[in-house]
């Protein structure tokens, strides 16, 4: 007799957000053990990459790489190579050294402030991925300028999701959804009897409404939105996504959703495309494969927005598709009953500030 399929669901606080895992299998104890290993790995990565922990490997690099070359752990070195490559390919729209700007605007500790233009100009002198030098043969990193800092906040959570999926695959788990709070998720396989994991993308003006529904299978999704972290001074709103070339928050974009095979890449590119805007992102997709980008852009009147969808070569082969308009309405209305059921019975539902997955 075939064993019944069971569902495992757990959440874990790390990297300043809530990681969630849903997985299906025929042995609940086995799924629990695998889930525990997933969260242990995420904790290890936080201890390695956090700029809030003085003893983390990344903090040590930031303190010493301007004075000498620093040998880096192999996996972290691969991530740094990826981050610098994304910084280069996006022309600095994603910049792994932009952390000092976040500090200047008060987002580092969650208390917003508006720095003077003179302060921004001074900070910009300490920002620039071209000052980071990676020696792949020796696996070392060095900075050619004092005061430079690496910040993996815009790519590290996606990287942690990818590492979690690696563990799931290694242990034979073929149906799972891993989410890093409001940052990125990866849909591994599909739930029993479904064609994919149903993801409701939030309306940028109303977290209780769905702007779009998408189904994912063996595909990653990441979003960057002006509603994630922000502060207000008078009537002016300042969002946390900064343009590394100007040192100021990006305006006139509500959200960018990126679909790509890797969560690490999706995390970096959603930030980059938010900075680049539609036309520069269109140029990027023309020379890169397996990418879809969805922009939510504000309209002049009221809380309304328009959508712009961009596709690269190979995007149709990814495990991501939008349902028909009828299915989209049906998918959006399913989110609220699932949310109600979760309060009562911890049912099959994951939610975040940017998306709802069920």
Tab-separated table of C-alpha atoms in Angstrom:
chain	number	residue	atom	x	y	z
A	1	UNK	CA	0.000	0.000	0.000
A	2	UNK	CA	1.384	3.386	-1.012
A	3	UNK	CA	2.162	5.769	1.884
A	4	UNK	CA	0.001	8.859	2.167
A	5	UNK	CA	1.480	12.174	1.109
A	6	UNK	CA	2.006	14.458	4.081
A	7	UNK	CA	2.706	18.145	4.267
A	8	UNK	CA	5.462	19.794	6.280
A	9	UNK	CA	5.369	23.509	7.018
A	10	UNK	CA	7.730	25.527	9.208
A	11	UNK	CA	9.014	29.068	9.643
A	12	UNK	CA	12.320	30.372	10.955
A	13	UNK	CA	13.576	33.878	11.752
A	14	UNK	CA	16.932	34.723	10.207
A	15	UNK	CA	18.604	37.544	8.266
A	16	UNK	CA	16.055	40.012	9.587
A	17	UNK	CA	13.110	38.208	7.999
A	18	UNK	CA	11.030	35.033	8.242
A	19	UNK	CA	12.099	32.108	6.106
A	20	UNK	CA	9.319	29.632	5.393
A	21	UNK	CA	9.393	26.101	4.047
A	22	UNK	CA	6.571	23.934	2.778
A	23	UNK	CA	7.377	20.423	1.563
A	24	UNK	CA	5.487	17.269	0.620
A	25	UNK	CA	6.594	13.689	1.169
A	26	UNK	CA	5.566	10.333	2.597
A	27	UNK	CA	7.537	10.532	5.881
A	28	UNK	CA	6.779	13.486	8.195
A	29	UNK	CA	9.733	12.753	10.497
A	30	UNK	CA	12.101	12.723	7.523
A	31	UNK	CA	10.707	16.044	6.260
A	32	UNK	CA	11.148	17.546	9.723
A	33	UNK	CA	14.786	16.420	9.861
A	34	UNK	CA	15.471	17.867	6.399
A	35	UNK	CA	13.706	21.105	7.347
A	36	UNK	CA	15.860	21.411	10.456
A	37	UNK	CA	18.995	21.053	8.340
A	38	UNK	CA	17.712	23.711	5.946
A	39	UNK	CA	17.241	26.209	8.763
A	40	UNK	CA	20.589	25.317	10.338
A	41	UNK	CA	22.267	26.142	7.026
A	42	UNK	CA	20.428	29.471	6.814
A	43	UNK	CA	21.626	30.331	10.332
A	44	UNK	CA	25.181	29.418	9.334
A	45	UNK	CA	24.975	31.666	6.302
A	46	UNK	CA	23.695	34.540	8.416
A	47	UNK	CA	26.651	34.092	10.760
A	48	UNK	CA	28.968	34.235	7.756
A	49	UNK	CA	27.400	37.087	5.741
A	50	UNK	CA	25.878	39.466	8.303
A	51	UNK	CA	27.276	42.997	8.459
A	52	UNK	CA	25.573	43.306	11.854
A	53	UNK	CA	27.857	40.646	13.385
A	54	UNK	CA	31.431	41.948	13.968
A	55	UNK	CA	32.895	38.429	13.839
A	56	UNK	CA	31.204	37.357	10.600
A	57	UNK	CA	33.469	36.572	7.673
A	58	UNK	CA	31.992	39.441	5.681
A	59	UNK	CA	32.640	41.914	8.524
A	60	UNK	CA	36.257	40.734	8.708
A	61	UNK	CA	36.601	41.270	4.948
A	62	UNK	CA	35.173	44.798	5.254
A	63	UNK	CA	37.633	45.689	8.020
A	64	UNK	CA	40.785	44.265	6.429
A	65	UNK	CA	40.513	43.974	2.635
A	66	UNK	CA	41.692	47.548	2.056
A	67	UNK	CA	44.990	46.792	3.798
A	68	UNK	CA	45.652	43.250	2.547
A	69	UNK	CA	44.243	40.444	0.423
A	70	UNK	CA	41.838	38.214	2.347
A	71	UNK	CA	41.345	34.525	1.623
A	72	UNK	CA	37.626	33.690	1.400
A	73	UNK	CA	35.718	30.456	2.096
A	74	UNK	CA	34.942	28.787	-1.268
A	75	UNK	CA	31.146	29.115	-1.289
A	76	UNK	CA	31.221	32.698	-0.043
A	77	UNK	CA	33.819	33.515	-2.682
A	78	UNK	CA	31.462	32.154	-5.369
A	79	UNK	CA	28.720	34.434	-4.029
A	80	UNK	CA	31.045	37.442	-4.092
A	81	UNK	CA	31.997	36.653	-7.680
A	82	UNK	CA	28.294	36.479	-8.542
A	83	UNK	CA	27.599	39.782	-6.775
A	84	UNK	CA	30.447	41.592	-8.531
A	85	UNK	CA	29.400	40.095	-11.882
A	86	UNK	CA	25.846	41.401	-11.377
A	87	UNK	CA	27.244	44.790	-10.377
A	88	UNK	CA	29.235	44.883	-13.620
A	89	UNK	CA	26.508	43.542	-15.937
A	90	UNK	CA	23.916	46.026	-14.631
A	91	UNK	CA	26.298	48.971	-14.867
A	92	UNK	CA	26.189	49.450	-11.116
A	93	UNK	CA	22.384	49.529	-10.797
A	94	UNK	CA	22.987	46.649	-8.436
A	95	UNK	CA	26.157	47.500	-6.507
A	96	UNK	CA	27.468	45.168	-3.826
A	97	UNK	CA	29.287	48.135	-2.196
A	98	UNK	CA	26.190	50.350	-1.767
A	99	UNK	CA	25.799	49.589	1.947
A	100	UNK	CA	27.171	52.963	3.151
A	101	UNK	CA	24.332	54.687	1.293
A	102	UNK	CA	21.791	52.598	3.221
A	103	UNK	CA	23.472	53.717	6.436
A	104	UNK	CA	23.430	57.363	5.372
A	105	UNK	CA	19.668	57.201	4.778
A	106	UNK	CA	19.074	55.448	8.104
A	107	UNK	CA	17.889	52.130	6.669
A	108	UNK	CA	20.759	50.204	8.271
A	109	UNK	CA	19.045	50.323	11.679
A	110	UNK	CA	15.522	50.982	10.466
A	111	UNK	CA	15.352	54.689	11.348
A	112	UNK	CA	15.031	56.834	8.253
A	113	UNK	CA	16.643	60.218	7.791
A	114	UNK	CA	17.306	62.529	4.837
A	115	UNK	CA	21.054	63.205	4.508
A	116	UNK	CA	22.325	66.476	3.099
A	117	UNK	CA	23.555	66.487	-0.493
A	118	UNK	CA	27.076	67.117	0.770
A	119	UNK	CA	26.888	63.992	2.937
A	120	UNK	CA	25.595	61.915	0.007
A	121	UNK	CA	28.466	63.163	-2.153
A	122	UNK	CA	30.950	62.192	0.523
A	123	UNK	CA	29.456	58.712	0.913
A	124	UNK	CA	29.434	58.162	-2.862
A	125	UNK	CA	33.212	58.469	-2.816
A	126	UNK	CA	33.239	55.187	-0.841
A	127	UNK	CA	30.856	53.343	-3.172
A	128	UNK	CA	31.856	51.494	-6.315
A	129	UNK	CA	32.122	47.809	-7.226
A	130	UNK	CA	35.140	48.560	-9.459
A	131	UNK	CA	37.198	49.014	-6.300
A	132	UNK	CA	36.664	45.307	-5.446
A	133	UNK	CA	39.295	42.925	-6.828
A	134	UNK	CA	38.805	39.161	-6.775
A	135	UNK	CA	41.677	36.765	-7.418
A	136	UNK	CA	39.993	33.572	-8.566
A	137	UNK	CA	43.212	31.548	-8.670
A	138	UNK	CA	44.024	32.317	-5.029
A	139	UNK	CA	40.413	32.841	-3.884
A	140	UNK	CA	41.189	36.198	-2.321
A	141	UNK	CA	39.570	39.604	-2.218
A	142	UNK	CA	41.005	43.078	-1.725
A	143	UNK	CA	39.821	46.667	-1.934
A	144	UNK	CA	41.841	49.438	-3.568
A	145	UNK	CA	40.193	52.106	-1.426
A	146	UNK	CA	39.732	52.708	2.290
A	147	UNK	CA	36.185	52.847	3.627
A	148	UNK	CA	34.715	50.434	1.047
A	149	UNK	CA	32.178	47.942	2.401
A	150	UNK	CA	30.431	44.905	0.951
A	151	UNK	CA	26.731	44.481	1.704
A	152	UNK	CA	25.001	41.282	0.557
A	153	UNK	CA	21.549	42.388	1.704
A	154	UNK	CA	20.202	42.566	-1.859
A	155	UNK	CA	21.464	39.116	-2.858
A	156	UNK	CA	22.134	37.105	0.299
A	157	UNK	CA	18.575	36.002	1.035
A	158	UNK	CA	18.142	34.684	-2.497
A	159	UNK	CA	21.455	32.859	-2.112
A	160	UNK	CA	20.181	31.296	1.132
A	161	UNK	CA	17.042	30.128	-0.683
A	162	UNK	CA	19.176	28.458	-3.359
A	163	UNK	CA	21.274	26.724	-0.702
A	164	UNK	CA	18.084	25.516	0.988
A	165	UNK	CA	16.833	24.074	-2.303
A	166	UNK	CA	20.196	22.334	-2.803
A	167	UNK	CA	19.689	20.569	0.542
A	168	UNK	CA	16.125	19.570	-0.333
A	169	UNK	CA	17.232	18.085	-3.643
A	170	UNK	CA	20.153	16.272	-2.012
A	171	UNK	CA	17.734	14.524	0.339
A	172	UNK	CA	15.281	13.610	-2.391
A	173	UNK	CA	12.576	16.191	-1.656
A	174	UNK	CA	10.980	17.047	-4.987
A	175	UNK	CA	7.991	19.202	-3.987
A	176	UNK	CA	8.688	22.239	-1.847
A	177	UNK	CA	8.395	26.005	-1.637
A	178	UNK	CA	11.131	28.024	0.079
A	179	UNK	CA	10.548	31.702	0.801
A	180	UNK	CA	12.770	34.367	2.365
A	181	UNK	CA	10.146	36.745	3.678
A	182	UNK	CA	9.661	39.696	1.357
A	183	UNK	CA	12.731	38.972	-0.747
A	184	UNK	CA	12.754	35.800	-2.867
A	185	UNK	CA	11.241	32.369	-3.198
A	186	UNK	CA	11.910	29.172	-5.100
A	187	UNK	CA	9.196	26.745	-6.220
A	188	UNK	CA	10.546	23.188	-6.373
A	189	UNK	CA	8.274	20.855	-8.313
A	190	UNK	CA	4.579	21.334	-7.594
A	191	UNK	CA	2.102	20.450	-4.838
A	192	UNK	CA	0.186	17.163	-5.254
A	193	UNK	CA	-2.341	17.397	-8.073
A	194	UNK	CA	-1.232	20.890	-9.136
A	195	UNK	CA	0.634	22.184	-12.168
A	196	UNK	CA	2.685	24.551	-10.034
A	197	UNK	CA	2.793	26.668	-6.899
A	198	UNK	CA	0.205	29.450	-7.097
A	199	UNK	CA	1.680	32.838	-6.149
A	200	UNK	CA	-0.511	35.919	-5.699
A	201	UNK	CA	1.512	39.087	-6.245
A	202	UNK	CA	0.295	41.871	-3.986
A	203	UNK	CA	-1.211	45.080	-5.208
A	204	UNK	CA	1.430	47.776	-4.581
A	205	UNK	CA	-1.208	50.016	-2.999
A	206	UNK	CA	-3.076	47.365	-0.991
A	207	UNK	CA	-1.447	44.319	0.623
A	208	UNK	CA	-4.855	42.610	0.899
A	209	UNK	CA	-5.410	42.604	-2.871
A	210	UNK	CA	-3.722	40.562	-5.589
A	211	UNK	CA	-2.329	42.410	-8.599
A	212	UNK	CA	-1.476	39.201	-10.475
A	213	UNK	CA	-1.447	35.449	-9.968
A	214	UNK	CA	1.373	33.312	-11.334
A	215	UNK	CA	2.153	29.597	-11.229
A	216	UNK	CA	5.745	28.489	-10.637
A	217	UNK	CA	7.468	25.147	-11.039
A	218	UNK	CA	11.255	24.772	-10.653
A	219	UNK	CA	11.579	28.518	-10.912
A	220	UNK	CA	12.456	31.464	-8.688
A	221	UNK	CA	10.710	34.773	-8.116
A	222	UNK	CA	11.917	37.922	-6.402
A	223	UNK	CA	10.337	41.314	-5.934
A	224	UNK	CA	11.491	44.797	-5.002
A	225	UNK	CA	8.862	47.332	-3.993
A	226	UNK	CA	8.627	50.820	-2.559
A	227	UNK	CA	6.286	49.484	0.142
A	228	UNK	CA	8.888	47.176	1.725
A	229	UNK	CA	10.923	49.711	3.726
A	230	UNK	CA	10.256	53.432	3.683
A	231	UNK	CA	9.817	56.511	5.829
A	232	UNK	CA	7.982	59.797	5.425
A	233	UNK	CA	9.048	63.370	6.023
A	234	UNK	CA	5.984	65.556	5.698
A	235	UNK	CA	4.160	64.498	2.549
A	236	UNK	CA	7.292	63.009	0.962
A	237	UNK	CA	7.910	59.238	1.020
A	238	UNK	CA	11.449	57.862	0.789
A	239	UNK	CA	11.781	54.173	-0.167
A	240	UNK	CA	14.802	52.039	0.656
A	241	UNK	CA	15.847	51.173	-2.909
A	242	UNK	CA	18.637	53.613	-3.713
A	243	UNK	CA	20.259	54.454	-7.019
A	244	UNK	CA	24.006	53.863	-6.434
A	245	UNK	CA	24.917	56.483	-9.034
A	246	UNK	CA	22.924	59.331	-7.416
A	247	UNK	CA	22.827	58.082	-3.822
A	248	UNK	CA	19.103	58.846	-3.639
A	249	UNK	CA	15.900	56.734	-3.539
A	250	UNK	CA	14.455	55.638	-6.870
A	251	UNK	CA	11.145	57.271	-7.758
A	252	UNK	CA	8.277	56.516	-10.154
A	253	UNK	CA	8.468	52.733	-9.756
A	254	UNK	CA	6.126	50.826	-7.444
A	255	UNK	CA	7.482	47.290	-7.757
A	256	UNK	CA	9.537	44.994	-9.962
A	257	UNK	CA	9.080	41.229	-10.056
A	258	UNK	CA	11.771	39.050	-11.631
A	259	UNK	CA	11.405	35.407	-12.691
A	260	UNK	CA	14.616	33.474	-13.299
A	261	UNK	CA	15.930	29.952	-12.544
A	262	UNK	CA	18.128	31.063	-9.597
A	263	UNK	CA	16.840	32.831	-6.471
A	264	UNK	CA	20.224	34.481	-5.991
A	265	UNK	CA	20.034	36.016	-9.478
A	266	UNK	CA	16.391	36.980	-9.018
A	267	UNK	CA	17.201	38.787	-5.767
A	268	UNK	CA	19.962	40.880	-7.345
A	269	UNK	CA	18.118	41.601	-10.591
A	270	UNK	CA	14.849	42.737	-9.007
A	271	UNK	CA	16.846	45.471	-7.267
A	272	UNK	CA	18.836	46.272	-10.410
A	273	UNK	CA	15.782	46.510	-12.672
A	274	UNK	CA	14.003	48.716	-10.127
A	275	UNK	CA	16.923	51.150	-10.447
A	276	UNK	CA	17.345	50.728	-14.204
A	277	UNK	CA	13.705	51.235	-15.151
A	278	UNK	CA	11.882	49.699	-18.089
A	279	UNK	CA	14.035	50.719	-21.047
A	280	UNK	CA	17.443	49.904	-19.564
A	281	UNK	CA	16.040	46.618	-18.281
A	282	UNK	CA	14.729	45.865	-21.771
A	283	UNK	CA	18.259	46.332	-23.107
A	284	UNK	CA	19.593	43.980	-20.421
A	285	UNK	CA	17.085	41.256	-21.311
A	286	UNK	CA	18.047	41.545	-24.969
A	287	UNK	CA	21.492	40.147	-24.121
A	288	UNK	CA	20.578	37.679	-21.342
A	289	UNK	CA	18.499	34.493	-21.382
A	290	UNK	CA	15.827	32.932	-19.185
A	291	UNK	CA	14.422	36.105	-17.673
A	292	UNK	CA	11.003	37.659	-17.206
A	293	UNK	CA	10.479	41.039	-15.542
A	294	UNK	CA	7.160	42.576	-14.517
A	295	UNK	CA	6.999	46.291	-13.646
A	296	UNK	CA	4.232	47.998	-11.695
A	297	UNK	CA	4.406	51.709	-12.556
A	298	UNK	CA	2.288	54.501	-11.010
A	299	UNK	CA	-0.320	56.417	-12.949
A	300	UNK	CA	-0.820	60.098	-12.324
A	301	UNK	CA	-4.222	59.937	-10.688
A	302	UNK	CA	-5.282	57.879	-7.721
A	303	UNK	CA	-3.922	54.568	-6.523
A	304	UNK	CA	-3.761	53.040	-9.965
A	305	UNK	CA	-0.862	51.504	-11.816
A	306	UNK	CA	0.082	50.004	-15.140
A	307	UNK	CA	1.960	46.798	-15.860
A	308	UNK	CA	4.900	46.344	-18.194
A	309	UNK	CA	6.064	42.789	-18.911
A	310	UNK	CA	9.480	42.044	-20.435
A	311	UNK	CA	10.712	38.661	-21.706
A	312	UNK	CA	14.162	37.501	-22.736
A	313	UNK	CA	15.089	34.621	-25.008
A	314	UNK	CA	14.353	31.303	-23.333
A	315	UNK	CA	11.834	32.726	-20.863
A	316	UNK	CA	9.018	30.600	-22.290
A	317	UNK	CA	10.919	27.467	-21.255
A	318	UNK	CA	10.989	28.479	-17.585
A	319	UNK	CA	8.463	26.932	-15.228
A	320	UNK	CA	6.485	30.137	-14.815
A	321	UNK	CA	3.218	31.152	-16.415
A	322	UNK	CA	0.354	33.529	-15.816
A	323	UNK	CA	-3.120	31.991	-15.944
A	324	UNK	CA	-5.911	33.255	-18.133
A	325	UNK	CA	-7.956	36.195	-16.894
A	326	UNK	CA	-10.626	33.828	-15.539
A	327	UNK	CA	-8.049	31.730	-13.701
A	328	UNK	CA	-6.353	34.870	-12.422
A	329	UNK	CA	-9.550	36.047	-10.759
A	330	UNK	CA	-10.136	32.587	-9.322
A	331	UNK	CA	-6.564	32.410	-8.003
A	332	UNK	CA	-6.779	35.845	-6.409
A	333	UNK	CA	-10.016	35.039	-4.598
A	334	UNK	CA	-8.538	31.805	-3.194
A	335	UNK	CA	-5.958	33.746	-1.199
A	336	UNK	CA	-8.367	35.172	1.391
A	337	UNK	CA	-10.070	31.868	2.355
A	338	UNK	CA	-6.596	30.316	2.707
A	339	UNK	CA	-5.577	33.152	5.022
A	340	UNK	CA	-8.666	32.552	7.163
A	341	UNK	CA	-7.996	28.805	7.307
A	342	UNK	CA	-4.432	29.406	8.439
A	343	UNK	CA	-5.598	31.281	11.503
A	344	UNK	CA	-7.790	28.341	12.463
A	345	UNK	CA	-5.744	25.307	11.467
A	346	UNK	CA	-2.276	26.255	10.151
A	347	UNK	CA	-3.258	25.212	6.642
A	348	UNK	CA	-1.283	25.259	3.413
A	349	UNK	CA	-0.576	28.954	3.107
A	350	UNK	CA	2.493	31.161	3.151
A	351	UNK	CA	2.148	34.915	3.186
A	352	UNK	CA	4.444	37.890	3.047
A	353	UNK	CA	4.213	41.628	2.488
A	354	UNK	CA	4.722	41.155	-1.230
A	355	UNK	CA	3.140	37.870	-2.182
A	356	UNK	CA	0.856	35.083	-1.085
A	357	UNK	CA	1.664	31.503	-2.000
A	358	UNK	CA	-0.679	28.556	-1.623
